[in-house]
PDB file of C-alpha atoms in Angstrom:
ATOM      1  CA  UNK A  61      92.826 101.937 102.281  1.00  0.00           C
ATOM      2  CA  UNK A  62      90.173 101.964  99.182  1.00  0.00           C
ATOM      3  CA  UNK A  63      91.526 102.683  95.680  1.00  0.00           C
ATOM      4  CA  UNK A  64      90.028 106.144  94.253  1.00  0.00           C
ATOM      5  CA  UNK A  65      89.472 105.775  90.027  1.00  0.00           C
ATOM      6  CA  UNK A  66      93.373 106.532  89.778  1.00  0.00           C
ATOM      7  CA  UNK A  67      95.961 104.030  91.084  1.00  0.00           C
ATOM      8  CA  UNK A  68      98.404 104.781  93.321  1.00  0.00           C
ATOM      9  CA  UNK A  69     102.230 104.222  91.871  1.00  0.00           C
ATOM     10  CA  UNK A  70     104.263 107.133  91.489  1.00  0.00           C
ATOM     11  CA  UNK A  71     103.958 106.572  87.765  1.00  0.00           C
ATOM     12  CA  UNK A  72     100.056 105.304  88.351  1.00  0.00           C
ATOM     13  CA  UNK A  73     100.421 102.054  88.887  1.00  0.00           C
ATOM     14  CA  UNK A  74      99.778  99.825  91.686  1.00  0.00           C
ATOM     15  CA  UNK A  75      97.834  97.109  93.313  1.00  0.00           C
ATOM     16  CA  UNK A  76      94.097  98.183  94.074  1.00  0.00           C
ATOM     17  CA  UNK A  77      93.536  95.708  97.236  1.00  0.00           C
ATOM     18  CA  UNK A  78      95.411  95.894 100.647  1.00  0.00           C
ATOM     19  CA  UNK A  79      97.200  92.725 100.621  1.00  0.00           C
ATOM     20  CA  UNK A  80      99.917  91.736 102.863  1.00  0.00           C
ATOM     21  CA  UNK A  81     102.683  94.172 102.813  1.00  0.00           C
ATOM     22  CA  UNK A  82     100.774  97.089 100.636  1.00  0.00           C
ATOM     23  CA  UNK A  83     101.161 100.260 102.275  1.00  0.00           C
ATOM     24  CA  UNK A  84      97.217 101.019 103.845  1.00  0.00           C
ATOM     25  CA  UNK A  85      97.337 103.630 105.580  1.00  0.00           C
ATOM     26  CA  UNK A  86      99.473 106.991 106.863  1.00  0.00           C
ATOM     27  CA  UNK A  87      99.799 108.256 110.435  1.00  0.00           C
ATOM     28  CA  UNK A  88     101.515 111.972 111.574  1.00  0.00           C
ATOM     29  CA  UNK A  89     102.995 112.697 114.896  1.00  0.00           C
ATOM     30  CA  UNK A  90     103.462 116.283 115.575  1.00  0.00           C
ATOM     31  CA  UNK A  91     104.235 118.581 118.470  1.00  0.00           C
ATOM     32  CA  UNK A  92     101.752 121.469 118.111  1.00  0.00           C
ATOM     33  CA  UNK A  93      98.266 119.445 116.443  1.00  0.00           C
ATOM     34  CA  UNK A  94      96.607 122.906 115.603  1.00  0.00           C
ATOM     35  CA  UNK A  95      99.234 124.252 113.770  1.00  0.00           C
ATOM     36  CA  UNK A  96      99.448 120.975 112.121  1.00  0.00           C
ATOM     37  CA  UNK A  97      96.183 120.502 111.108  1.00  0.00           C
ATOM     38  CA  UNK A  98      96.219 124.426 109.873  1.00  0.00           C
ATOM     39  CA  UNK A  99      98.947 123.398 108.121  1.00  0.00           C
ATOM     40  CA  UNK A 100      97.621 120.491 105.820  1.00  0.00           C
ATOM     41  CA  UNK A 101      94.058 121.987 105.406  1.00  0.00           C
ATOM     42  CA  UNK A 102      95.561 124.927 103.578  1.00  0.00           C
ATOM     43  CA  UNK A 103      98.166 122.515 101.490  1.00  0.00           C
ATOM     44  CA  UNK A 104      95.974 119.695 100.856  1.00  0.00           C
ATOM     45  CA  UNK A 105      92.693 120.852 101.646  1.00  0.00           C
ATOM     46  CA  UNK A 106      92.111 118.196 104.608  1.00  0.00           C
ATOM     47  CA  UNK A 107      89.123 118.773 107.310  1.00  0.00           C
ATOM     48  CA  UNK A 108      89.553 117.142 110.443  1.00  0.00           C
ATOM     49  CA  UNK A 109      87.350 115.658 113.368  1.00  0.00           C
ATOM     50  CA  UNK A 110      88.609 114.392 116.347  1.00  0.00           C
ATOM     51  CA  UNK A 111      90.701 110.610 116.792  1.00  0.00           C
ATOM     52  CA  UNK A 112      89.185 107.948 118.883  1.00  0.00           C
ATOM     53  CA  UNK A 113      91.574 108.966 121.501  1.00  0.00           C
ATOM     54  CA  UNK A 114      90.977 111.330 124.224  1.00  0.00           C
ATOM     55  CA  UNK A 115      89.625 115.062 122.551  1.00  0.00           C
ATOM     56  CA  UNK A 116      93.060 116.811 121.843  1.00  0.00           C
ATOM     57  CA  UNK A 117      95.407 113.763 121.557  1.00  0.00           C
ATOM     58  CA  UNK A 118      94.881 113.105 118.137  1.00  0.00           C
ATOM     59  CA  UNK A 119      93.008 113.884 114.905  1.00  0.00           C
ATOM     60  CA  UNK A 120      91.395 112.067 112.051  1.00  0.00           C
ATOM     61  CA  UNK A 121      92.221 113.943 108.539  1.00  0.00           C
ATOM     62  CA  UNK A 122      89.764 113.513 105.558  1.00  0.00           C
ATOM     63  CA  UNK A 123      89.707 114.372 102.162  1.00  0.00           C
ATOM     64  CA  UNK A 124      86.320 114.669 100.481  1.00  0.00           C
ATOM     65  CA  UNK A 125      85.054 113.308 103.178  1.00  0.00           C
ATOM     66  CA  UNK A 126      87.058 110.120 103.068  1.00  0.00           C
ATOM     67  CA  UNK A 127      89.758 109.470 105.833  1.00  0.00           C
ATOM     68  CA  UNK A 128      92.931 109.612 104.387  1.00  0.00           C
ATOM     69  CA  UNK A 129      95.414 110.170 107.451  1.00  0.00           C
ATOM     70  CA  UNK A 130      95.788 110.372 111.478  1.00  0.00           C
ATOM     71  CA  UNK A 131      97.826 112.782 113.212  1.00  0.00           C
ATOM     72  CA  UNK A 132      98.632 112.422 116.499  1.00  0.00           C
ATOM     73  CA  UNK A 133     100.289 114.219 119.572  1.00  0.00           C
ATOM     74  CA  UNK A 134     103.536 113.901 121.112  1.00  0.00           C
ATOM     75  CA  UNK A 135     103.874 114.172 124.257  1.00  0.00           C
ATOM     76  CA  UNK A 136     105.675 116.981 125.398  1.00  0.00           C
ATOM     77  CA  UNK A 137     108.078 115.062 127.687  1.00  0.00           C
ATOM     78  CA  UNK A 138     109.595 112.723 124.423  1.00  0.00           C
ATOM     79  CA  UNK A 139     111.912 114.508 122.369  1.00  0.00           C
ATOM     80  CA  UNK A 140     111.038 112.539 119.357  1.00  0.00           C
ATOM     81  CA  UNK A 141     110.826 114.162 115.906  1.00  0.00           C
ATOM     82  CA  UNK A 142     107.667 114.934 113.840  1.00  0.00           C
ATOM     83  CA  UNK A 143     107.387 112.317 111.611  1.00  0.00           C
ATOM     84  CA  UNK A 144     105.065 110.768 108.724  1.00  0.00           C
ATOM     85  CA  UNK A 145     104.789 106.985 109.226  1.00  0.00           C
ATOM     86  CA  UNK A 146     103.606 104.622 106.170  1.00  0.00           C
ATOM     87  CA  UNK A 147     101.506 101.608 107.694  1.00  0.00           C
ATOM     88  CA  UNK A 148     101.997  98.192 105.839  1.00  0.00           C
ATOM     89  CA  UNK A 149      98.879  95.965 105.869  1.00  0.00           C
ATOM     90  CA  UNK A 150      99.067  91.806 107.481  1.00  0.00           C
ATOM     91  CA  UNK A 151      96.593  89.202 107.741  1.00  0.00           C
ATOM     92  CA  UNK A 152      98.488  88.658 111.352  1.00  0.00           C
ATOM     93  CA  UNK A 153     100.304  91.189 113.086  1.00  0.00           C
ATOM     94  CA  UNK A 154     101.753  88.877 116.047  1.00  0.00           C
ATOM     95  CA  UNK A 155     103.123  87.191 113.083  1.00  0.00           C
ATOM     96  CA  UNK A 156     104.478  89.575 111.343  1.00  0.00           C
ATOM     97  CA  UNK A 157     106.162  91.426 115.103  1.00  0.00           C
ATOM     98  CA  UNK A 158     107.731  88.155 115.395  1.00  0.00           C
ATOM     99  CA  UNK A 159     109.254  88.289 111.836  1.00  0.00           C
ATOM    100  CA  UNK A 160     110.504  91.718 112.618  1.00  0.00           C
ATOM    101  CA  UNK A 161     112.174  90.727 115.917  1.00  0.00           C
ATOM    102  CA  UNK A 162     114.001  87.307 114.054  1.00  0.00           C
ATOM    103  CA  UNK A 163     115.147  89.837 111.333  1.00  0.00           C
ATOM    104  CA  UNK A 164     116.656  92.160 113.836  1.00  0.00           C
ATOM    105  CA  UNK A 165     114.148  94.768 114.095  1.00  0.00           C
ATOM    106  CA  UNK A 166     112.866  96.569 116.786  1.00  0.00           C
ATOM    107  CA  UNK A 167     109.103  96.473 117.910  1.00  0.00           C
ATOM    108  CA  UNK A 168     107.968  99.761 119.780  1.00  0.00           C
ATOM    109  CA  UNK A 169     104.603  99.916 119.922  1.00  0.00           C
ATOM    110  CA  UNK A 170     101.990  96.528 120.196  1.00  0.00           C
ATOM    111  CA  UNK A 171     101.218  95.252 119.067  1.00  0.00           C
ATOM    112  CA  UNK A 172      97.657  95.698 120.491  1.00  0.00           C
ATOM    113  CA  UNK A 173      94.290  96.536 118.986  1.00  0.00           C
ATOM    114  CA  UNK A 174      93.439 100.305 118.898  1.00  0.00           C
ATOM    115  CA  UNK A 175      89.931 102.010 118.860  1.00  0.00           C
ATOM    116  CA  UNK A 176      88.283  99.955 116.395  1.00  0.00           C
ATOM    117  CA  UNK A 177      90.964 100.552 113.568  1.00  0.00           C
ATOM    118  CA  UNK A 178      92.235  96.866 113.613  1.00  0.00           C
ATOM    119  CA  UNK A 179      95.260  95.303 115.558  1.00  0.00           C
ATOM    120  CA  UNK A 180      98.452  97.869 115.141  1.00  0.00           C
ATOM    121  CA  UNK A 181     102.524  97.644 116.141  1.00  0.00           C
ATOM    122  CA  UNK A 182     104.844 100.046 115.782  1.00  0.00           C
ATOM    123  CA  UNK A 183     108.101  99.176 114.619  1.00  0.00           C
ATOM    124  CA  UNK A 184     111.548  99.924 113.165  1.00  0.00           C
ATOM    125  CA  UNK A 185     113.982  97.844 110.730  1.00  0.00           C
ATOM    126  CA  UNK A 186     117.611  97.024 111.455  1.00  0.00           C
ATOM    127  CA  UNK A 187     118.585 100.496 110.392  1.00  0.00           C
ATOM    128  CA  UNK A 188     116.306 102.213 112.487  1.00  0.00           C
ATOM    129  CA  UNK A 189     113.618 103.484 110.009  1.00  0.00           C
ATOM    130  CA  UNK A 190     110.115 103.496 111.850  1.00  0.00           C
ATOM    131  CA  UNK A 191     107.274 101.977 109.969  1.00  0.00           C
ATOM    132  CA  UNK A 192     103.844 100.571 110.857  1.00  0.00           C
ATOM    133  CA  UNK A 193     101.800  97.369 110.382  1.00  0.00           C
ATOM    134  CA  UNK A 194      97.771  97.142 110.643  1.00  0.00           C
ATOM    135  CA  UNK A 195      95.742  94.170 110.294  1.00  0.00           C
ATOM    136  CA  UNK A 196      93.331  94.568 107.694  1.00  0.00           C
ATOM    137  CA  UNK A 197      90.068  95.665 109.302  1.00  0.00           C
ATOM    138  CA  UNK A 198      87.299  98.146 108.473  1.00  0.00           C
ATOM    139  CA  UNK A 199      88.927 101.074 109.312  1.00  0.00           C
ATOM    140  CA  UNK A 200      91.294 100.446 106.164  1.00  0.00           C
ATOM    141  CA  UNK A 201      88.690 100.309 103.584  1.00  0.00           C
ATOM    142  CA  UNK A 202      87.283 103.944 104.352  1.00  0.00           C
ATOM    143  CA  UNK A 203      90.600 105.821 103.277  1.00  0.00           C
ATOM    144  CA  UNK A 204      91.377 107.142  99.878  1.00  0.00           C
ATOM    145  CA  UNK A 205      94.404 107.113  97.931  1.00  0.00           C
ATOM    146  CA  UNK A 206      95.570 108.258  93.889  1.00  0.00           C
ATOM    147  CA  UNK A 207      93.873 111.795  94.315  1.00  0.00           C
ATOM    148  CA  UNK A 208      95.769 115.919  94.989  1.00  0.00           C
ATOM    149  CA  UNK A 209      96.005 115.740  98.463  1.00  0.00           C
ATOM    150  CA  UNK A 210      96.579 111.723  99.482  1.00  0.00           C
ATOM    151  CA  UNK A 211      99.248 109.618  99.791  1.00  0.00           C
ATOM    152  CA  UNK A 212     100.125 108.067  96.696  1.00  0.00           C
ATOM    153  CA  UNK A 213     103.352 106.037  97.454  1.00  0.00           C
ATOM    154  CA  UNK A 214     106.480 105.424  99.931  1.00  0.00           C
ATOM    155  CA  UNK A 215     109.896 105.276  99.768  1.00  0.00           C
ATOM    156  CA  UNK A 216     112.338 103.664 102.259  1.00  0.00           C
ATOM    157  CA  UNK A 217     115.574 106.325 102.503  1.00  0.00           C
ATOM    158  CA  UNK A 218     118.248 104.321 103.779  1.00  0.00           C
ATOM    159  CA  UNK A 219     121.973 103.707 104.235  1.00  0.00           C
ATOM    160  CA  UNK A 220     122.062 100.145 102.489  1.00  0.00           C
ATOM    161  CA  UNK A 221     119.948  99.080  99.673  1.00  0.00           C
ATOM    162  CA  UNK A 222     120.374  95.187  99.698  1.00  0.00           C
ATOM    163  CA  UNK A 223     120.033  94.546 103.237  1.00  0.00           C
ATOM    164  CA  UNK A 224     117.019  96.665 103.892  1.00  0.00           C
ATOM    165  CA  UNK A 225     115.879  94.984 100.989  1.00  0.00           C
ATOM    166  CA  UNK A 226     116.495  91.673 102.067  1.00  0.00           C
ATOM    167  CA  UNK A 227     114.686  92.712 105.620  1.00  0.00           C
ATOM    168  CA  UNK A 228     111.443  93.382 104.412  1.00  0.00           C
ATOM    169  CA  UNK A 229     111.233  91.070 101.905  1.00  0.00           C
ATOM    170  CA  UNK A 230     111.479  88.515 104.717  1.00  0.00           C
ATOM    171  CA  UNK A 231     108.252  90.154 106.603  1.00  0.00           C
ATOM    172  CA  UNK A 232     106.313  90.066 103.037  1.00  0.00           C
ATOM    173  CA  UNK A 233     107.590  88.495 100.524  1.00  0.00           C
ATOM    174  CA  UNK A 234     108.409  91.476  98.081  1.00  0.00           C
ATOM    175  CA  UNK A 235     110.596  90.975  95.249  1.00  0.00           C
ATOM    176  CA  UNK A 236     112.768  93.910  95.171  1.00  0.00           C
ATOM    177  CA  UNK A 237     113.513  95.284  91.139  1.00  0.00           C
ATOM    178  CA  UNK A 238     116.258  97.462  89.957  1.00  0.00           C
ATOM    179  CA  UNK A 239     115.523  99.478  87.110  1.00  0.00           C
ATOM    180  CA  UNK A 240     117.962 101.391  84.733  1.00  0.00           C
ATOM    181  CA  UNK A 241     115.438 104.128  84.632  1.00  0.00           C
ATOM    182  CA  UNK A 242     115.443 104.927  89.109  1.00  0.00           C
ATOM    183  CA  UNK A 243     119.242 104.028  88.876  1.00  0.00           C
ATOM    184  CA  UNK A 244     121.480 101.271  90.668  1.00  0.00           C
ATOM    185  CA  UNK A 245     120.638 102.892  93.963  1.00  0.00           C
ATOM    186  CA  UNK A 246     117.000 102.512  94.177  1.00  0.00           C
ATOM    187  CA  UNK A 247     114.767  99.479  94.394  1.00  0.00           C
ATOM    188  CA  UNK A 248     110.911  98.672  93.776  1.00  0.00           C
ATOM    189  CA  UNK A 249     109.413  96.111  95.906  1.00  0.00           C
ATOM    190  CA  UNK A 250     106.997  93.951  94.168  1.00  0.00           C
ATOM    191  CA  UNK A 251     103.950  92.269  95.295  1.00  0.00           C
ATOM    192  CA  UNK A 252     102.225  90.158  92.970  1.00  0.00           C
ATOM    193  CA  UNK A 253     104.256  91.825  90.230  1.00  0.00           C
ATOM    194  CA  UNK A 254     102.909  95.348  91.116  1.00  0.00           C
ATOM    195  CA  UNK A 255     104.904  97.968  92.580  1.00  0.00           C
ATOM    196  CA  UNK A 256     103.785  98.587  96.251  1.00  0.00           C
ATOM    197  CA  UNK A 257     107.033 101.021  97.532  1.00  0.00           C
ATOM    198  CA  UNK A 258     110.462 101.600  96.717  1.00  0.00           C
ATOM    199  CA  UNK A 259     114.058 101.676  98.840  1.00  0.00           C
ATOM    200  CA  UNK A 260     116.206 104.209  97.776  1.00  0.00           C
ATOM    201  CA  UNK A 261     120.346 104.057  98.904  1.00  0.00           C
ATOM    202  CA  UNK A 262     121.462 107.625 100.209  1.00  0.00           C
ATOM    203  CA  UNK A 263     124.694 108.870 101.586  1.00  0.00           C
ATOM    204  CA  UNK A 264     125.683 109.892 105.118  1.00  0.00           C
ATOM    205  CA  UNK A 265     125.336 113.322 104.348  1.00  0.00           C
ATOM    206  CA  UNK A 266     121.917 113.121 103.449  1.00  0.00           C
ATOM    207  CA  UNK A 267     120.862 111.172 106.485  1.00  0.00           C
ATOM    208  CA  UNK A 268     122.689 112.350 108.945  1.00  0.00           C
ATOM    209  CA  UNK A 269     120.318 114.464 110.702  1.00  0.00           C
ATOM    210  CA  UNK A 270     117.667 112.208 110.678  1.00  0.00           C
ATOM    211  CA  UNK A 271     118.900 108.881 110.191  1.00  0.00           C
ATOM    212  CA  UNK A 272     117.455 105.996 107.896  1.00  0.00           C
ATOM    213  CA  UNK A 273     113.462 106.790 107.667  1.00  0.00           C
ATOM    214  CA  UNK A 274     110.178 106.098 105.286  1.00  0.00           C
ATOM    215  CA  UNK A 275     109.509 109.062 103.134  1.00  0.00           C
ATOM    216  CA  UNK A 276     105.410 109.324 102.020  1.00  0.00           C
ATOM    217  CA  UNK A 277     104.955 110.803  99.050  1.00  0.00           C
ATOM    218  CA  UNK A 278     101.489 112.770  98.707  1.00  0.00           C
ATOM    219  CA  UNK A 279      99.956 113.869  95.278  1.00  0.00           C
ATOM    220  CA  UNK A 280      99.827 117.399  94.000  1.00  0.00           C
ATOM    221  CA  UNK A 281      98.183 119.118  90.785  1.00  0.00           C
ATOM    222  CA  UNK A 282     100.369 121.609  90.451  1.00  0.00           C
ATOM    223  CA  UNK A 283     104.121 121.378  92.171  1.00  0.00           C
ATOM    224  CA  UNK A 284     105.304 124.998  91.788  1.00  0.00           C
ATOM    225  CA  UNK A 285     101.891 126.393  93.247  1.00  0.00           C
ATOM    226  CA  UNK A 286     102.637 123.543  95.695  1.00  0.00           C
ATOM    227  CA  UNK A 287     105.710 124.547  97.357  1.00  0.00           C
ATOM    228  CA  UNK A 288     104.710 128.171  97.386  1.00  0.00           C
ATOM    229  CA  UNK A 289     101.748 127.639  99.109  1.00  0.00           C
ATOM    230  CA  UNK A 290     104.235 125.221 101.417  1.00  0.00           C
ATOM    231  CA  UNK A 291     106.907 128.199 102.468  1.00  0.00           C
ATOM    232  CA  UNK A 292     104.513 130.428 102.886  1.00  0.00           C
ATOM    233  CA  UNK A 293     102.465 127.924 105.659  1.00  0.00           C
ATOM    234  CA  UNK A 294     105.883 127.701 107.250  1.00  0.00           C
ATOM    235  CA  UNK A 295     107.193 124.848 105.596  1.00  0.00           C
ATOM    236  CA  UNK A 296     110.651 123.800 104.388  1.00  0.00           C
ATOM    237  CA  UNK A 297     112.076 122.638 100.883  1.00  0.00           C
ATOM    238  CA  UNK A 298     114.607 120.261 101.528  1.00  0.00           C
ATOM    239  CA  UNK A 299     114.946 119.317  98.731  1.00  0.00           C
ATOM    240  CA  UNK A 300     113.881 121.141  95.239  1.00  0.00           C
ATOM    241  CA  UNK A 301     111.596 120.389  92.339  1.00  0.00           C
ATOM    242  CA  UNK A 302     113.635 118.181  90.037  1.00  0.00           C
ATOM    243  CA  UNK A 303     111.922 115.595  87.186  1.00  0.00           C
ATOM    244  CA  UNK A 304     111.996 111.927  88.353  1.00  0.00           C
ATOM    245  CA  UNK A 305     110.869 108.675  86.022  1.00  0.00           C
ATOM    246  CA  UNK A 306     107.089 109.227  88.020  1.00  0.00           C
ATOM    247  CA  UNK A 307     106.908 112.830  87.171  1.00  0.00           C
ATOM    248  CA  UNK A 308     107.848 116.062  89.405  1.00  0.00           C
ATOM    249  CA  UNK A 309     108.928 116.326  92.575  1.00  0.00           C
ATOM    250  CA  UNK A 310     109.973 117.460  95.943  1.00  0.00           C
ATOM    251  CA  UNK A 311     110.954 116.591  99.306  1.00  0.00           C
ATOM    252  CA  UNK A 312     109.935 119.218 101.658  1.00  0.00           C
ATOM    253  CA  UNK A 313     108.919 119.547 105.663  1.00  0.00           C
ATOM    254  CA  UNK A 314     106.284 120.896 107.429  1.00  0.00           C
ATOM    255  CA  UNK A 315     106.312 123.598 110.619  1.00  0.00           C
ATOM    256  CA  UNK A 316     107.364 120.919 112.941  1.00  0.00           C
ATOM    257  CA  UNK A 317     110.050 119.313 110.584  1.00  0.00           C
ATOM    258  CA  UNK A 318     108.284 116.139 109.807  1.00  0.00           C
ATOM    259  CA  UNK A 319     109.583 114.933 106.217  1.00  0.00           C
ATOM    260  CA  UNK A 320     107.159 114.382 102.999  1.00  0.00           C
ATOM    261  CA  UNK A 321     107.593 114.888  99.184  1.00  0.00           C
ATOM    262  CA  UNK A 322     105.191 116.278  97.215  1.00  0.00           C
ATOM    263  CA  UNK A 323     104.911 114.730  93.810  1.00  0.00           C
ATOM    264  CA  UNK A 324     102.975 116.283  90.490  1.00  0.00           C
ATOM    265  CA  UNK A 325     100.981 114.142  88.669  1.00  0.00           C
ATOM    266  CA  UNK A 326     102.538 113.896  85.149  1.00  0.00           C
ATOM    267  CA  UNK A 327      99.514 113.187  83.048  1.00  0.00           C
TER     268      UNK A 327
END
């Protein structure tokens, strides 16, 4: 995914090149696709075109005219939730499928090479949060990232701090941080000294509808005119605005209950 003028941290810092293990790209699967895309075009301002998949299957979201997300359909048949999945890029995918399956993760799609976007899997840590990993292709530089409307970091909600830590720190070498300023419960993985995503520890009651999961955070001018315009699309606030360390935010849902937080730039 290419770097827009502003970096991508929550607090607006981060690495501007998709090495190993940087999150690259961001990939919606949804239910109802219309209402969907209807959805994000009147919250972010997105236009679509069509995915490289058969017309109706899937969509290709772009902001300014740069791609900056795919949505795609779920079958009716699965009753899988809607869900926003953060892609993590690898010079080697096989690789990095057989890392996950030594650590104890699970591998659900792939991996296999998809419609010109570069060599994908599907997978899911040992707690069951679903994330992605793309081998760096083409496809990766077109996307934009730092801007109102795109994805400007990720967050890993999940029952145990250390040993999710531990887990993908094994697939890409992260160093994981504490700082006194996110609390004992939350973690920064490092690459190359730059903050590339974070893990945060929540309890039971938090996850228990949804289980451990990868949270994308997307950028917003204005948070308040945000999550009206949100509730009024049919979206849900899940959790309210509060002030965090990398300025204001929310975690909120969309129509078809897939998770996101919206976060306010705070310059």
């Amino acid at each position: 995914m290419t770097k827009a003028p502003e970096p991508a941290g929550p607090d607006g810092r981060a690495p501007t090149r998709c090495a190993p293990g940087t999150p690259c790209w961001v990939s919606l699967t949804t239910h109802d696709l219309t209402t969907a895309q209807t959805f994000y075009a009147a919250l972010f301002g997105w236009e679509f075109r069509p995915g490289p998949r058969r017309p109706g299957l899937g969509a290709r979201a772009l902001l300014d005219g740069h791609e900056v997300a795919d949505i795609g359909h779920l079958p009716p048949v699965e009753r899988l939730p809607a869900a926003w999945t953060p892609h993590l890029a690898s010079d080697d995918v096989d690789l990095t499928a057989e890392t996950v399956r030594l650590r104890c993760g699970t591998i659900g799609v792939g991996p296999l090479d998809t419609d010109g976007s570069g060599r994908l899997m599907i997978g899911s840590d040992p707690s069951g949060a679903v994330f992605g990993v793309r081998q760096t292709s083409a496809h990766l530089d077109r996307g934009i990232t730092g801007v109102p409307g795109a994805p400007v970091w990720n967050e890993l909600v999940t029952w145990e701090t250390e040993g999710a830590v531990a887990f993908y720190e094994a697939l890409f070498g992260y160093k994981g941080k504490a700082t006194s300023a996110d609390g004992p419960d939350r973690v920064t993985l490092h690459l190359d000294g730059h903050p590339v995503a974070g893990v945060h520890q929540a309890d039971r009651a938090l996850l228990r509808d949804r289980g451990p999961h990868w949270l994308t955070y997307f950028q917003i001018t204005d948070l308040g005119d945000a999550l009206e315009r949100l509730t009024g699309l049919g979206g849900r606030v899940l959790t309210p605005a509060h002030d965090t360390p990398h300025g204001r935010a929310a975690t909120v849902t969309d129509p078809d209950g897939a998770r996101f937080a919206l976060i306010q730039d705070p310059r």
